[in-house]
Short mmCIF file of C-alpha atoms and ligand atoms in Angstrom, two decimals:
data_model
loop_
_atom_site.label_atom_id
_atom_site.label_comp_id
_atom_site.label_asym_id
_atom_site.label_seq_id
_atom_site.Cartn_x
_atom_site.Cartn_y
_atom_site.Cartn_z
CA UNK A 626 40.04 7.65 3.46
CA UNK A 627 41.90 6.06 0.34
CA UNK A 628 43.37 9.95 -0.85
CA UNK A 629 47.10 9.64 0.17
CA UNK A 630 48.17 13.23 1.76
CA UNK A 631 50.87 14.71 -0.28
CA UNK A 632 52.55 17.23 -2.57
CA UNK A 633 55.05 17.50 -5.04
CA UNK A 634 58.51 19.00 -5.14
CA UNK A 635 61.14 20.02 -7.82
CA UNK A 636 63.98 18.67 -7.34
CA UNK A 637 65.82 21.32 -9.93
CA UNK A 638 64.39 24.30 -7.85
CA UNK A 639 62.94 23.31 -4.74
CA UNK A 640 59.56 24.34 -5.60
CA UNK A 641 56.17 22.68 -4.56
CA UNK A 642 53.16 21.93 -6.06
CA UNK A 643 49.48 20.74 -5.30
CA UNK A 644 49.49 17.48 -7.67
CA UNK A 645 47.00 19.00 -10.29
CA UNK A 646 46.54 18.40 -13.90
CA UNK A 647 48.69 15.02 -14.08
CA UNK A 648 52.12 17.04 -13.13
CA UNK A 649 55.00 14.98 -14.83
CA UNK A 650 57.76 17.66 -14.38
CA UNK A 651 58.13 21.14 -12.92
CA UNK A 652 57.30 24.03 -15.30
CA UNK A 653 59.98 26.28 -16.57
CA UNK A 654 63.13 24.51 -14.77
CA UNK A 655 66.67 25.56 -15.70
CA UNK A 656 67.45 22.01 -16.76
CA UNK A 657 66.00 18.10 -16.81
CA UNK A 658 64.92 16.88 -13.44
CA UNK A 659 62.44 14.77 -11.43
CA UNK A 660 59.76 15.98 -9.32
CA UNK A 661 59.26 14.51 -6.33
CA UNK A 662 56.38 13.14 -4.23
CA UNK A 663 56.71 14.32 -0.47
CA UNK A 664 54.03 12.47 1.89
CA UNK A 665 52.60 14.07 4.80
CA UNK A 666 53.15 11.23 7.09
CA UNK A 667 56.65 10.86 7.58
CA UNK A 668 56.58 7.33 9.53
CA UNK A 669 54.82 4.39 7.85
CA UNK A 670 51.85 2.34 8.95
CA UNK A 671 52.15 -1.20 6.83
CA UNK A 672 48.52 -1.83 6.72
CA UNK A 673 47.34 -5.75 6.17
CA UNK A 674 48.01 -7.62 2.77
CA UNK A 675 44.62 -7.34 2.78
CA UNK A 676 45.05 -3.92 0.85
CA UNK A 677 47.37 -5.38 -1.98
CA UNK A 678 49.89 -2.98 -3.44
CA UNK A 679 48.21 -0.38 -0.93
CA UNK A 680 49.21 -1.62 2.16
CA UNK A 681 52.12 1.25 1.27
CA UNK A 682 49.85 3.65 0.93
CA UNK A 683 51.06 5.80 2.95
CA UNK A 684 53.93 6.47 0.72
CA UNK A 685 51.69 6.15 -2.58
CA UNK A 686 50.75 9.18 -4.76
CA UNK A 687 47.13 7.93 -4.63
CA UNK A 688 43.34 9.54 -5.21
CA UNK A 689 42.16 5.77 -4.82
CA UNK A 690 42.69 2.41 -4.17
CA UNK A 691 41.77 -0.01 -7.01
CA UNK A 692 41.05 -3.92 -7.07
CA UNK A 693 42.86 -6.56 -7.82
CA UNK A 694 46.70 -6.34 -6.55
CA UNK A 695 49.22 -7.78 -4.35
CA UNK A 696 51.71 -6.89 -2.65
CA UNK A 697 56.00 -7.88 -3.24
CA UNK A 698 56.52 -10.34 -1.08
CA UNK A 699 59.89 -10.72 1.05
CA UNK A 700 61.31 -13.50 2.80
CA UNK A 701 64.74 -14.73 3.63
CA UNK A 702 66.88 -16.85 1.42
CA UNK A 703 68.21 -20.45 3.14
CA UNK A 704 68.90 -22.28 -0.56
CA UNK A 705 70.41 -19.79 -2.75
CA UNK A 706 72.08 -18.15 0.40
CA UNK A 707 73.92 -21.53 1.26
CA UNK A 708 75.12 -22.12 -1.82
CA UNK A 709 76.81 -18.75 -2.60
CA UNK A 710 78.07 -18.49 1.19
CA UNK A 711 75.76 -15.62 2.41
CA UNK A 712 74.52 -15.25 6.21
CA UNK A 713 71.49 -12.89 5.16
CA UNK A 714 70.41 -12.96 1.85
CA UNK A 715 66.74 -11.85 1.23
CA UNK A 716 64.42 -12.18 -1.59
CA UNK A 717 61.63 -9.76 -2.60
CA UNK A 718 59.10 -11.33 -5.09
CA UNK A 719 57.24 -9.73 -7.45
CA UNK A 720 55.23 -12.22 -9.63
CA UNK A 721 53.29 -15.48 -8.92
CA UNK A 722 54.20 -17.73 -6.10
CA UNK A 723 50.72 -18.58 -4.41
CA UNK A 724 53.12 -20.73 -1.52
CA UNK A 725 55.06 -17.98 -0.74
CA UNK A 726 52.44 -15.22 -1.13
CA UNK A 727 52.98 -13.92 -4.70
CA UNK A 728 49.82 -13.29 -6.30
CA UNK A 729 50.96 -11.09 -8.95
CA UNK A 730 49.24 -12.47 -12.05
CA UNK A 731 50.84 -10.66 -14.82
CA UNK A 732 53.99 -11.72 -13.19
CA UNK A 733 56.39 -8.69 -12.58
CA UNK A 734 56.92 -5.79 -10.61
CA UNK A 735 55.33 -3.55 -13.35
CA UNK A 736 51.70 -4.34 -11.37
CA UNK A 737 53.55 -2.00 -8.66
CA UNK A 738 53.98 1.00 -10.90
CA UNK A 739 50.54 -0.19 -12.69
CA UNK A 740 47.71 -0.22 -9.51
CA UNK A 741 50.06 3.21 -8.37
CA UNK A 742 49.75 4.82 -11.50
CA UNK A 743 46.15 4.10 -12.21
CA UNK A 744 45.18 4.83 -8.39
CA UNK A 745 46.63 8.19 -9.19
CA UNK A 746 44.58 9.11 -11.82
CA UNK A 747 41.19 11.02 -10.88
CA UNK A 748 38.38 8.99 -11.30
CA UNK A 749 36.52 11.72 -12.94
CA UNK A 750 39.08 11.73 -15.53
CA UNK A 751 37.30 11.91 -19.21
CA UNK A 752 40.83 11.07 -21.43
CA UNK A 753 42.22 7.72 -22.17
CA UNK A 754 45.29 6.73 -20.86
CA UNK A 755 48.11 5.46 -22.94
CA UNK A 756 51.13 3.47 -22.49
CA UNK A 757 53.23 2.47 -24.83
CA UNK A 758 55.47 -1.04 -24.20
CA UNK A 759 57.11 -4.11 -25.44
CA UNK A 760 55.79 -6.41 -22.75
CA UNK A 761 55.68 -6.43 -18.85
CA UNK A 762 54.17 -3.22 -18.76
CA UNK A 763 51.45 -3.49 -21.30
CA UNK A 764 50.36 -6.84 -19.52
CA UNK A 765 50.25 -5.06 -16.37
CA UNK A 766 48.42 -1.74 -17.12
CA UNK A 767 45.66 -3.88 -19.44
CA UNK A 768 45.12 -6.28 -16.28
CA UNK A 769 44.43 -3.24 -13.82
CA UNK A 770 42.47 -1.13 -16.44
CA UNK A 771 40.07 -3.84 -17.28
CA UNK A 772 39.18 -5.00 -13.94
CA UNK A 773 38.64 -1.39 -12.90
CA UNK A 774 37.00 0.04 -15.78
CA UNK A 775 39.60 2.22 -16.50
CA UNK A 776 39.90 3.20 -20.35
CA UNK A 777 43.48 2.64 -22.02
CA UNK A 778 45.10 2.72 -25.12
CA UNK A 779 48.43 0.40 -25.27
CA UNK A 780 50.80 0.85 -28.08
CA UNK A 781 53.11 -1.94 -29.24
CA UNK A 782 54.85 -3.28 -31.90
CA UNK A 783 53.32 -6.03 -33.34
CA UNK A 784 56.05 -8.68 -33.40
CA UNK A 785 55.66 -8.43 -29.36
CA UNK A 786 51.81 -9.43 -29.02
CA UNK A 787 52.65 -12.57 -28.04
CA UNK A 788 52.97 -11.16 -24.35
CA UNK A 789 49.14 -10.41 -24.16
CA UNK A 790 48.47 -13.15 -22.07
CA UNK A 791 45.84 -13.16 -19.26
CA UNK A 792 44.14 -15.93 -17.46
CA UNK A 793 40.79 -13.80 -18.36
CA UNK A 794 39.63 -12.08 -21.14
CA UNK A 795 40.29 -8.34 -21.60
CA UNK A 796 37.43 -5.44 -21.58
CA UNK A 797 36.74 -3.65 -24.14
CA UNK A 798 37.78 -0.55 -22.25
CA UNK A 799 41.62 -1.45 -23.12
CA UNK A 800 42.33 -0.99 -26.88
CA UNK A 801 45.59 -2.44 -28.27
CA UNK A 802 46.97 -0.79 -31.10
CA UNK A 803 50.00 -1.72 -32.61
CA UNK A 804 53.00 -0.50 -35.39
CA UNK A 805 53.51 -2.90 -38.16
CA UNK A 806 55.37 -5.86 -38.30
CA UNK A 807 59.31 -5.68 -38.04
CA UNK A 808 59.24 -2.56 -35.94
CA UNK A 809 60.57 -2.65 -31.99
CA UNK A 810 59.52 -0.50 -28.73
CA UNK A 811 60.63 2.52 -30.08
CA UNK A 812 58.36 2.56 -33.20
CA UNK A 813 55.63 2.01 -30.54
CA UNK A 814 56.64 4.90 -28.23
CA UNK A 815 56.47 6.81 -31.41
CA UNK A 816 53.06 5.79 -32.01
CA UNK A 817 52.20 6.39 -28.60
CA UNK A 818 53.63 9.93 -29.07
CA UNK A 819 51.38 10.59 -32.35
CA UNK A 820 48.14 9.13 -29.89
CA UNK A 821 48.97 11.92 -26.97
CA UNK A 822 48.52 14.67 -29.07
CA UNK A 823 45.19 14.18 -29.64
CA UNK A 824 43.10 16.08 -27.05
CA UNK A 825 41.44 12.88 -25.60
CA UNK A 826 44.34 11.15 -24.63
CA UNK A 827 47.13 11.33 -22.20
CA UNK A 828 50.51 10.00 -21.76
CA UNK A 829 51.24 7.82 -18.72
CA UNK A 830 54.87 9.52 -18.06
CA UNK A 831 57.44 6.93 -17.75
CA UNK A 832 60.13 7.57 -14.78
CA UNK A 833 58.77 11.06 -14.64
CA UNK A 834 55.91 9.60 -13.04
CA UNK A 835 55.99 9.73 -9.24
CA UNK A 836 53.78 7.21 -9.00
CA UNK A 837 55.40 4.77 -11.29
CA UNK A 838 58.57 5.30 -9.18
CA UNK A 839 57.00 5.16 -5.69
CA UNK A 840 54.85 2.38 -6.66
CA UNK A 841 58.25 0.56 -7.60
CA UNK A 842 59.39 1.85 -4.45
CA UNK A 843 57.09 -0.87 -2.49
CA UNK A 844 59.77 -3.80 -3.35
CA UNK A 845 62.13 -1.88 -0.73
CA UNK A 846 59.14 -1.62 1.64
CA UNK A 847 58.51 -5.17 1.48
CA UNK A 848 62.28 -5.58 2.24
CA UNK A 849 62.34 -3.43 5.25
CA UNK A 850 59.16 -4.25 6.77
CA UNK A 851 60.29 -7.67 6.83
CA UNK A 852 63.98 -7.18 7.78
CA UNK A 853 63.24 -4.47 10.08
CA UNK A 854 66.48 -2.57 8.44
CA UNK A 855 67.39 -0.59 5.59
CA UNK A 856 69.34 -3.34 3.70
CA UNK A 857 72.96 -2.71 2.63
CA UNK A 858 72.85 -3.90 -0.74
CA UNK A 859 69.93 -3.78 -3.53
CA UNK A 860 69.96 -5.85 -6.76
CA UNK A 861 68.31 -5.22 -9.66
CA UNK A 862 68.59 -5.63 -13.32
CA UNK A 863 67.69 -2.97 -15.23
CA UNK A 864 66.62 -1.23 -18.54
CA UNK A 865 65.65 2.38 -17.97
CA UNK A 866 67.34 2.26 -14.38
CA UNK A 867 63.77 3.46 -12.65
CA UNK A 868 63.58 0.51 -10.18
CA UNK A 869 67.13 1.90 -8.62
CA UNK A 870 65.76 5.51 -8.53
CA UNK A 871 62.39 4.22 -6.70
CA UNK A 872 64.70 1.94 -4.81
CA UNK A 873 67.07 5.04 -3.45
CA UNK A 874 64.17 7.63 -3.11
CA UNK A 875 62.28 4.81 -0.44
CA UNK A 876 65.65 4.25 0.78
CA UNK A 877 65.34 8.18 1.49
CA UNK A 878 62.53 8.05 3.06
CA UNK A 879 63.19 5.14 5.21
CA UNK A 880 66.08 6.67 6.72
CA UNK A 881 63.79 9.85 7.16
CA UNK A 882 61.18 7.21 8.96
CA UNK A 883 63.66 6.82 11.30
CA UNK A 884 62.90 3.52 12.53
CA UNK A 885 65.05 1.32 9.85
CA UNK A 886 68.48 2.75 10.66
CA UNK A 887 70.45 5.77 8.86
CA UNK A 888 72.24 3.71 6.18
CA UNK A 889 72.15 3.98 2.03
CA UNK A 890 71.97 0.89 0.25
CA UNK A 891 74.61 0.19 -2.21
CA UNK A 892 73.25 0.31 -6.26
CA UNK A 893 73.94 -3.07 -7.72
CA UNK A 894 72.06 -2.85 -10.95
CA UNK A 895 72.53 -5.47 -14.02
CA UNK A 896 72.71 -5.15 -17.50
CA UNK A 897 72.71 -8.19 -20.23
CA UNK A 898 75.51 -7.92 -21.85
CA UNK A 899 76.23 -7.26 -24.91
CA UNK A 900 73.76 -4.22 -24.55
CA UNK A 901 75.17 -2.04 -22.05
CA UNK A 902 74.69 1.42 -22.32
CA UNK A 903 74.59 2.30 -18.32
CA UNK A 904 77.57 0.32 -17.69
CA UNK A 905 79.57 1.84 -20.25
CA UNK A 906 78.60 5.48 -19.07
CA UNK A 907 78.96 4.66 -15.24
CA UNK A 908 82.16 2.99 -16.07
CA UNK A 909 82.99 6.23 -17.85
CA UNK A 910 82.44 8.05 -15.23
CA UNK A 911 80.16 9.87 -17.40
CA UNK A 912 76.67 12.06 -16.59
CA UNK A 913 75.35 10.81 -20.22
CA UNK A 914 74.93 7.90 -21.81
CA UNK A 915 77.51 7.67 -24.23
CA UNK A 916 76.65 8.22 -28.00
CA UNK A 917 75.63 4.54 -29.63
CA UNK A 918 75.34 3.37 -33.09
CA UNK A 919 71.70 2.70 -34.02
CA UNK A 920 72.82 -0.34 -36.04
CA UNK A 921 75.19 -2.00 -33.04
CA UNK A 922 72.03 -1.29 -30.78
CA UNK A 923 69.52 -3.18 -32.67
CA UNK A 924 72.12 -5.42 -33.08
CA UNK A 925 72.99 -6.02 -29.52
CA UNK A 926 69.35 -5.64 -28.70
CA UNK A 927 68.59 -8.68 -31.01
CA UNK A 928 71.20 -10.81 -28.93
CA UNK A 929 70.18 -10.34 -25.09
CA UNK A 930 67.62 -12.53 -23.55
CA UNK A 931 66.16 -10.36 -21.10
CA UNK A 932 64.23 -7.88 -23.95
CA UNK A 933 62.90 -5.48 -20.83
CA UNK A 934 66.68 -4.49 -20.40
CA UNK A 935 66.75 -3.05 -23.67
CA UNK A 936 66.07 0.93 -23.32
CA UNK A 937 68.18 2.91 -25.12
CA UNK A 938 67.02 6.55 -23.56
CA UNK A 939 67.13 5.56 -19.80
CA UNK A 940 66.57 8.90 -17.29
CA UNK A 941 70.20 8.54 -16.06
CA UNK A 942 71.55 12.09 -16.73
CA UNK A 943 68.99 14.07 -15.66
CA UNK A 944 68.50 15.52 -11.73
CA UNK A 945 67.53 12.93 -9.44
CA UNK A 946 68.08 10.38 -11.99
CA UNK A 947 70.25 6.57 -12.25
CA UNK A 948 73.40 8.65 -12.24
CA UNK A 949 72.52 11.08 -9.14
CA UNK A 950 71.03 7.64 -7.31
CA UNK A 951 74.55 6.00 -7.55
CA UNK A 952 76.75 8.44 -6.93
CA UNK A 953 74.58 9.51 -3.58
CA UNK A 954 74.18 5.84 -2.52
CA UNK A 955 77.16 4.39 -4.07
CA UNK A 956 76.98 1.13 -6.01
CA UNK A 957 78.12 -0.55 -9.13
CA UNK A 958 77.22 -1.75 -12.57
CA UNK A 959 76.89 -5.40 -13.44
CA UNK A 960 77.10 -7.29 -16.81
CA UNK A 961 75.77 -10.87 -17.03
CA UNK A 962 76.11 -12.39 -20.44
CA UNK A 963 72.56 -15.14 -21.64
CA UNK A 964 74.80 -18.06 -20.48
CA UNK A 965 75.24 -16.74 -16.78
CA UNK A 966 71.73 -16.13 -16.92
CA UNK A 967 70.63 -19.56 -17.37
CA UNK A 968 72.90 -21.24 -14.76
CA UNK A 969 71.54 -18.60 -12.42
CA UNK A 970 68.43 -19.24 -13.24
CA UNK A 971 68.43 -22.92 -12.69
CA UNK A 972 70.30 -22.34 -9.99
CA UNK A 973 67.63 -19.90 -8.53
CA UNK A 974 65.27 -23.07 -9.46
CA UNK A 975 66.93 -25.92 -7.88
CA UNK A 976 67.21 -23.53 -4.25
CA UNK A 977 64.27 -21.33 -3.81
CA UNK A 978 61.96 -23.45 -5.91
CA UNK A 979 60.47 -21.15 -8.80
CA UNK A 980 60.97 -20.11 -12.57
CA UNK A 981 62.66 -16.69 -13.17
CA UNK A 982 62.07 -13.99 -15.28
CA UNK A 983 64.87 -13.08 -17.47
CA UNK A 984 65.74 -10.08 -16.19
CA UNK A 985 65.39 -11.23 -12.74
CA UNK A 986 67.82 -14.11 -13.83
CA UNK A 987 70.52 -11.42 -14.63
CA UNK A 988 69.98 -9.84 -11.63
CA UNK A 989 70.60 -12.94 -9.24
CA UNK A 990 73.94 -14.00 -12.14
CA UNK A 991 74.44 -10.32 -11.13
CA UNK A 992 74.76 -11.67 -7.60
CA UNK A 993 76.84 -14.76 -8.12
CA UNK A 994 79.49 -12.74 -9.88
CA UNK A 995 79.54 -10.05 -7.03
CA UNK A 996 80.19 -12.89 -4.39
CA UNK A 997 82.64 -14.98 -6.37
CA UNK A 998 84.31 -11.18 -6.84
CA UNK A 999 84.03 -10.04 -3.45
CA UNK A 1000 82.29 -7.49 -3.91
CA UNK A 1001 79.71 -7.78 -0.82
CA UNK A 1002 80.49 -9.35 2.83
CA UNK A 1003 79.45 -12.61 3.42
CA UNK A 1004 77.26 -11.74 5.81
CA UNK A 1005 76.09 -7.98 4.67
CA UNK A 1006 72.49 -7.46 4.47
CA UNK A 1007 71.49 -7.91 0.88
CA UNK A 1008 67.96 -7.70 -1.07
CA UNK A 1009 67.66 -9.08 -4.61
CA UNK A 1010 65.23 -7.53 -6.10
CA UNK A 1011 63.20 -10.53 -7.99
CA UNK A 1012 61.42 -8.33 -10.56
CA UNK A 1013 59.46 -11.01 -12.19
CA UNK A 1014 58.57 -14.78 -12.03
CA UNK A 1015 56.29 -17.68 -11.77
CA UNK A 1016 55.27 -17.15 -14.98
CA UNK A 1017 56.13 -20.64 -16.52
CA UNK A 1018 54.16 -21.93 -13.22
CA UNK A 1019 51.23 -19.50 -14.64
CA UNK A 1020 50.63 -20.49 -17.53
CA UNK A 1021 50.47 -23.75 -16.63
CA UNK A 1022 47.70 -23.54 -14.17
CA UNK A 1023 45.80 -21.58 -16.65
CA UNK A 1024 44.03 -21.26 -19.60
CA UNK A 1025 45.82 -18.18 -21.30
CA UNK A 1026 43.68 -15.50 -23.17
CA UNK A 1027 45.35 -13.15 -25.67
CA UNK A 1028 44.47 -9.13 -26.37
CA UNK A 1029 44.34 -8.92 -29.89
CA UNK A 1030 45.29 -5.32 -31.58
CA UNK A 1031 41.94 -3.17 -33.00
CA UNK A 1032 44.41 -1.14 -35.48
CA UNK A 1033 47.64 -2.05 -37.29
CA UNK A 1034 49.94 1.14 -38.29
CA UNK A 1035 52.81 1.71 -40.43
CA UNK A 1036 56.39 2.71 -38.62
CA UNK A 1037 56.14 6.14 -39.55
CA UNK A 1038 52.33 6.85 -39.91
CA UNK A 1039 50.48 9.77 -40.90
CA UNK A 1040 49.21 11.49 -37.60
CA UNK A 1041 45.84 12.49 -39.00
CA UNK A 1042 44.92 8.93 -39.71
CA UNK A 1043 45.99 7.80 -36.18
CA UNK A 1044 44.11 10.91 -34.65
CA UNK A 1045 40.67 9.15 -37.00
CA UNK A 1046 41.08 5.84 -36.65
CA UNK A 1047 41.79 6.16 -32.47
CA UNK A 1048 38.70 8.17 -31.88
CA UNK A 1049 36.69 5.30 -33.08
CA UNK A 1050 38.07 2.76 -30.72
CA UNK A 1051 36.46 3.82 -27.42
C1 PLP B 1779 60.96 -3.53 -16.57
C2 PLP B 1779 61.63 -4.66 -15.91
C3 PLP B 1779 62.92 -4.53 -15.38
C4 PLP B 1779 63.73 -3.28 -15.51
O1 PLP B 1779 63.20 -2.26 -14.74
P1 PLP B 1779 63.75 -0.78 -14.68
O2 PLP B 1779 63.97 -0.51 -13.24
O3 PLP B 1779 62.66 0.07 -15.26
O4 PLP B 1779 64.97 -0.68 -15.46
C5 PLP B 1779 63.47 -5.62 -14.71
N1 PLP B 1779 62.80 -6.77 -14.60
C6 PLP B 1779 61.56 -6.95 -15.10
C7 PLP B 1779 60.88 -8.26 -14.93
C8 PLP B 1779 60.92 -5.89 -15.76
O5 PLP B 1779 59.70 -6.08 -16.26
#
C-alpha cells in the first residue's frame, strides 16, 4: 500500500473533506486560510531510507510513491557547536553530502515539497502541471517529473536559466518556458497564471499545498527521529515563510504522536537584510505585511545574496499562516546582512565540512547572532534547518546538463498566444 490514509480540514471552519479534485483551499470560507492534511495514523512508523522522502509517509498526502529521492538527513553538530559554545546543536541536511547521507541531487529541501507534491497527484491525471520559480524549485520539480514521466510546464524568467542544471539530461515531458529577458519571479508567476487558465493545465498551489508543506515538514521528522525529542529551537531562513508553517504543523503533530515530548519549538526564521518584509511586520506586531514600495523592493531584491529569500507576497496573514505559526509557538525574526553570510558560511565550512547554500548561510549567521545575543541556552536543544548545500561539491563531481526554454514571452503577453503556443509543447 503506497496511498497514505487521510483527509483534509479547514482550518477557517473546521470542515473536512475527501482530498478530491486537487483541493488547494476550502470552498466558500469567511476569510483566507489553510487547509489542513489530518492522517489517520496518529503515531509514526519511520520506515528505512530505503523509501527516500517516503520513509514519512505516514504523514505524507500521498496516492504514490515515486523514484528517485532521499531523505533530510540529521546528525549532531561537534564543529560548529564548539565553536559557538552549544551542548546540543543538530543539523538537518537537505542537499548533497554522499558521507553524511545527503543524496539530494538538486541540492535543497525543495526535493521534499517536490517527490510530496508529485506523489500527490493521481497518476491518471491527463493535465500538465505547472510551477512557476526562480530557481530551487524549478530544479527540483523538473528532476522528479522527468525521472517519473510526469508532464510539467515550468515558468521562469529568463535571466534565471542558469539554475537548470542536472547531472542528466531532462525529458521531454518537462517544458521550460520562460518571460523575456530583464523580468524577475513575479513576471514568471504571471506567466504561470496566464498557463493555468487553459483547461489542460493546473497550478501546483504554493503554501496552499498540503503536500508542499508536509513534505517540508520531513526536515523536523528527520530531527526528531534522530533526537528522539521535539527540539526547542528551529532555524530557518526564509522567503515565503512555508518551511516554518510545515515546521510548526509537524511540530503539531509530534506532540499529538506523543512519544517526542509536549513542547513547541521556538520560530527562529532569517531574512537577508536589506529585504525584510516579515521582519518588519513581526517587528510591527502586525497581521500583514506592511505596504512596500515596488521600486525599494526590486531594489533591495537586487542587493541580497540569498535570491530564494526574496518573496514579496509570503502567506503570513492568512489563518494558519507565518504569523499564526509564531505567535502559537513563539519565536523571533532574524536579519543577517551578505557579509555575515559569508563568515558563516566559511565558518559552517571549516567545522562541519561542506559548502552552503545561501540561504542556508543566513540561517546558520542567523544562529551566530542569536548565541552571541543570548537569545538561546547554551545547552537548549536546537535544529538548524540546512535548507540547501553541497552544491559547489556537485557540480564538481559532475558533468552539468542545462534545460533550455521551448518558448520565450514578453512580460505582459497576450494570453491567447500563450494558450497556442503551450498546447504545442506536449
Ligand atoms: C526556498 C528556500 C528557502 C526558503 O523557504 P521558505 O520556507 O519557502 O521560505 C530557504 N532555503 C533554500 C535553499 C530554499 O530553496
Amino acid at each position: 500500500m503506497t496511498k497514505t490514509s487521510y483527509h483534509l480540514k479547514s482550518l477557517v471552519s473546521g470542515k473536512t473533506f475527501d482530498d478530491k479534485d486537487w483541493m488547494l483551499e476550502a470552498p466558500n470560507e469567511s476569510q483566507p486560510g489553510f487547509i489542513r492534511a489530518i492522517y489517520d495514523k496518529k503515531q509514526i512508523d519511520f520506515k528505512s531510507n530505503d523509501f527516500g522522502i517516503y520513509k514519512y509517509s505516514d504523514w505524507l498526502p500521498v496516492h504514490r510513491h515515486l523514484k528517485g529521492s532521499a531523505p533530510p538527513v540529521t546528525y549532531k553538530s561537534e564543529g560548529l557547536a564548539k565553536e559557538l559554545g552549544l551542548k546540543n546543536l543538530y543539523i538537518t541536511f537537505s542537499g548533497y553530502w554522499p558521507e553524511k547521507g545527503g543524496m539530494m541531487k538538486t541540492c535543497s529541501f525543495k526535493e521534499t515539497e517536490a517527490y510530496s507534491v508529485c506523489g500527490r497527484m493521481n497518476s491518471q491525471s491527463d493535465k500538465i502541471l505547472v510551477v512557476a520559480s526562480a530557481g530551487n524549485t524549478a530544479r527540483a520539480f523538473a528532476r522528479v517529473c522527468s525521472d517519473n514521466n510526469i508532464p510539467l510546464l515550468l515558468t521562469v524568467p529568463e535571466d534565471n536559466i542558469d539554475v537548470l542544471w542536472f547531472d542528466s539530461p531532462i525529458n521531454d515531458n518537462v517544458r521550460l518556458i520562460v518571460s523575456e529577458k530583464g523580468s524577475d519571479y513575479f513576471d514568471a508567476i504571471h506567466l504561470s497564471n496566464i498557463a493555468c487558465r487553459h483547461p489542460g493545465f493546473f497550478p501546483e498551489g504554493g503554501a496552499k499545498n498540503v503536500a508542499r508543506r508536509d513534505g517540508m515538514g520531513t526536515t523536523v521528522l528527520s530531527a526528531a527521529e534522530f533526537i528522539g525529542k521535539i527540539p526547542d529551537y528551529y532555524f530557518q531562513a526564509i522567503g515565503s515563510g512555508t518551511g516554518a508553517i510545515a515546521a510548526w504543523e509537524a511540530n503539531l503533530r509530534l506532540i499529538q504522536d506523543g512519544r517526542f515530548g509536549k513542547n513547541k519549538m521556538k520560530l527562529m526564521v532569517s531574512q537577508n537584510y536589506p529585504f525584510t518584509p516579515i521582519f518588519d511586520a513581526w517587528k510591527a506586531g502586525s497581521r500583514n505585511i506592511l505596504a512596500m514600495d515596488d521600486e525599494i523592493a526590486r531594489k533591495q531584491v537586487a542587493e541580497i545574496s540569498a535570491k530564494v529569500l526574496s518573496n514579496r507576497k509570503p502567506p503570513y496573514s492568512l489563518i494558519g499562516g507565518l504569523f499564526d505559526a509564531m505567535t502559537d509557538a513563539g519565536g523571533d525574526v532574524i536579519i543577517c546582512n551578505n557579509e555575515e553570510a559569508i563568515i558563516a558560511n566559511d565558518l559552517f565550512e571549516k567545522f562541519e565540512g561542506i559548502d552552503l547554500h545561501p540561504a542556508a548561510a543566513i540561517a546558520t549567521a542567523s544562529l551566530i547572532q542569536a548565541v552571541s545575543e543570548n537569545m538561546v541556552e547554551k545547552n537548549a536543544v536546537i535544529m538548524l534547518n540546512i535548507t540547501g548545500g553541497g552544491e559547489e561539491k556537485f557540480k564538481k563531481e559532475n558533468r552539468l546538463h542545462y534545460l533550455k526554454p521551448s518558448l520565450f514571452f514578453k512580460i505582459d503577453p497576450d494570453p491567447e498566444e500563450v494558450f497556442e503556443n503551450i498546447e504545442t509543447l506536449f
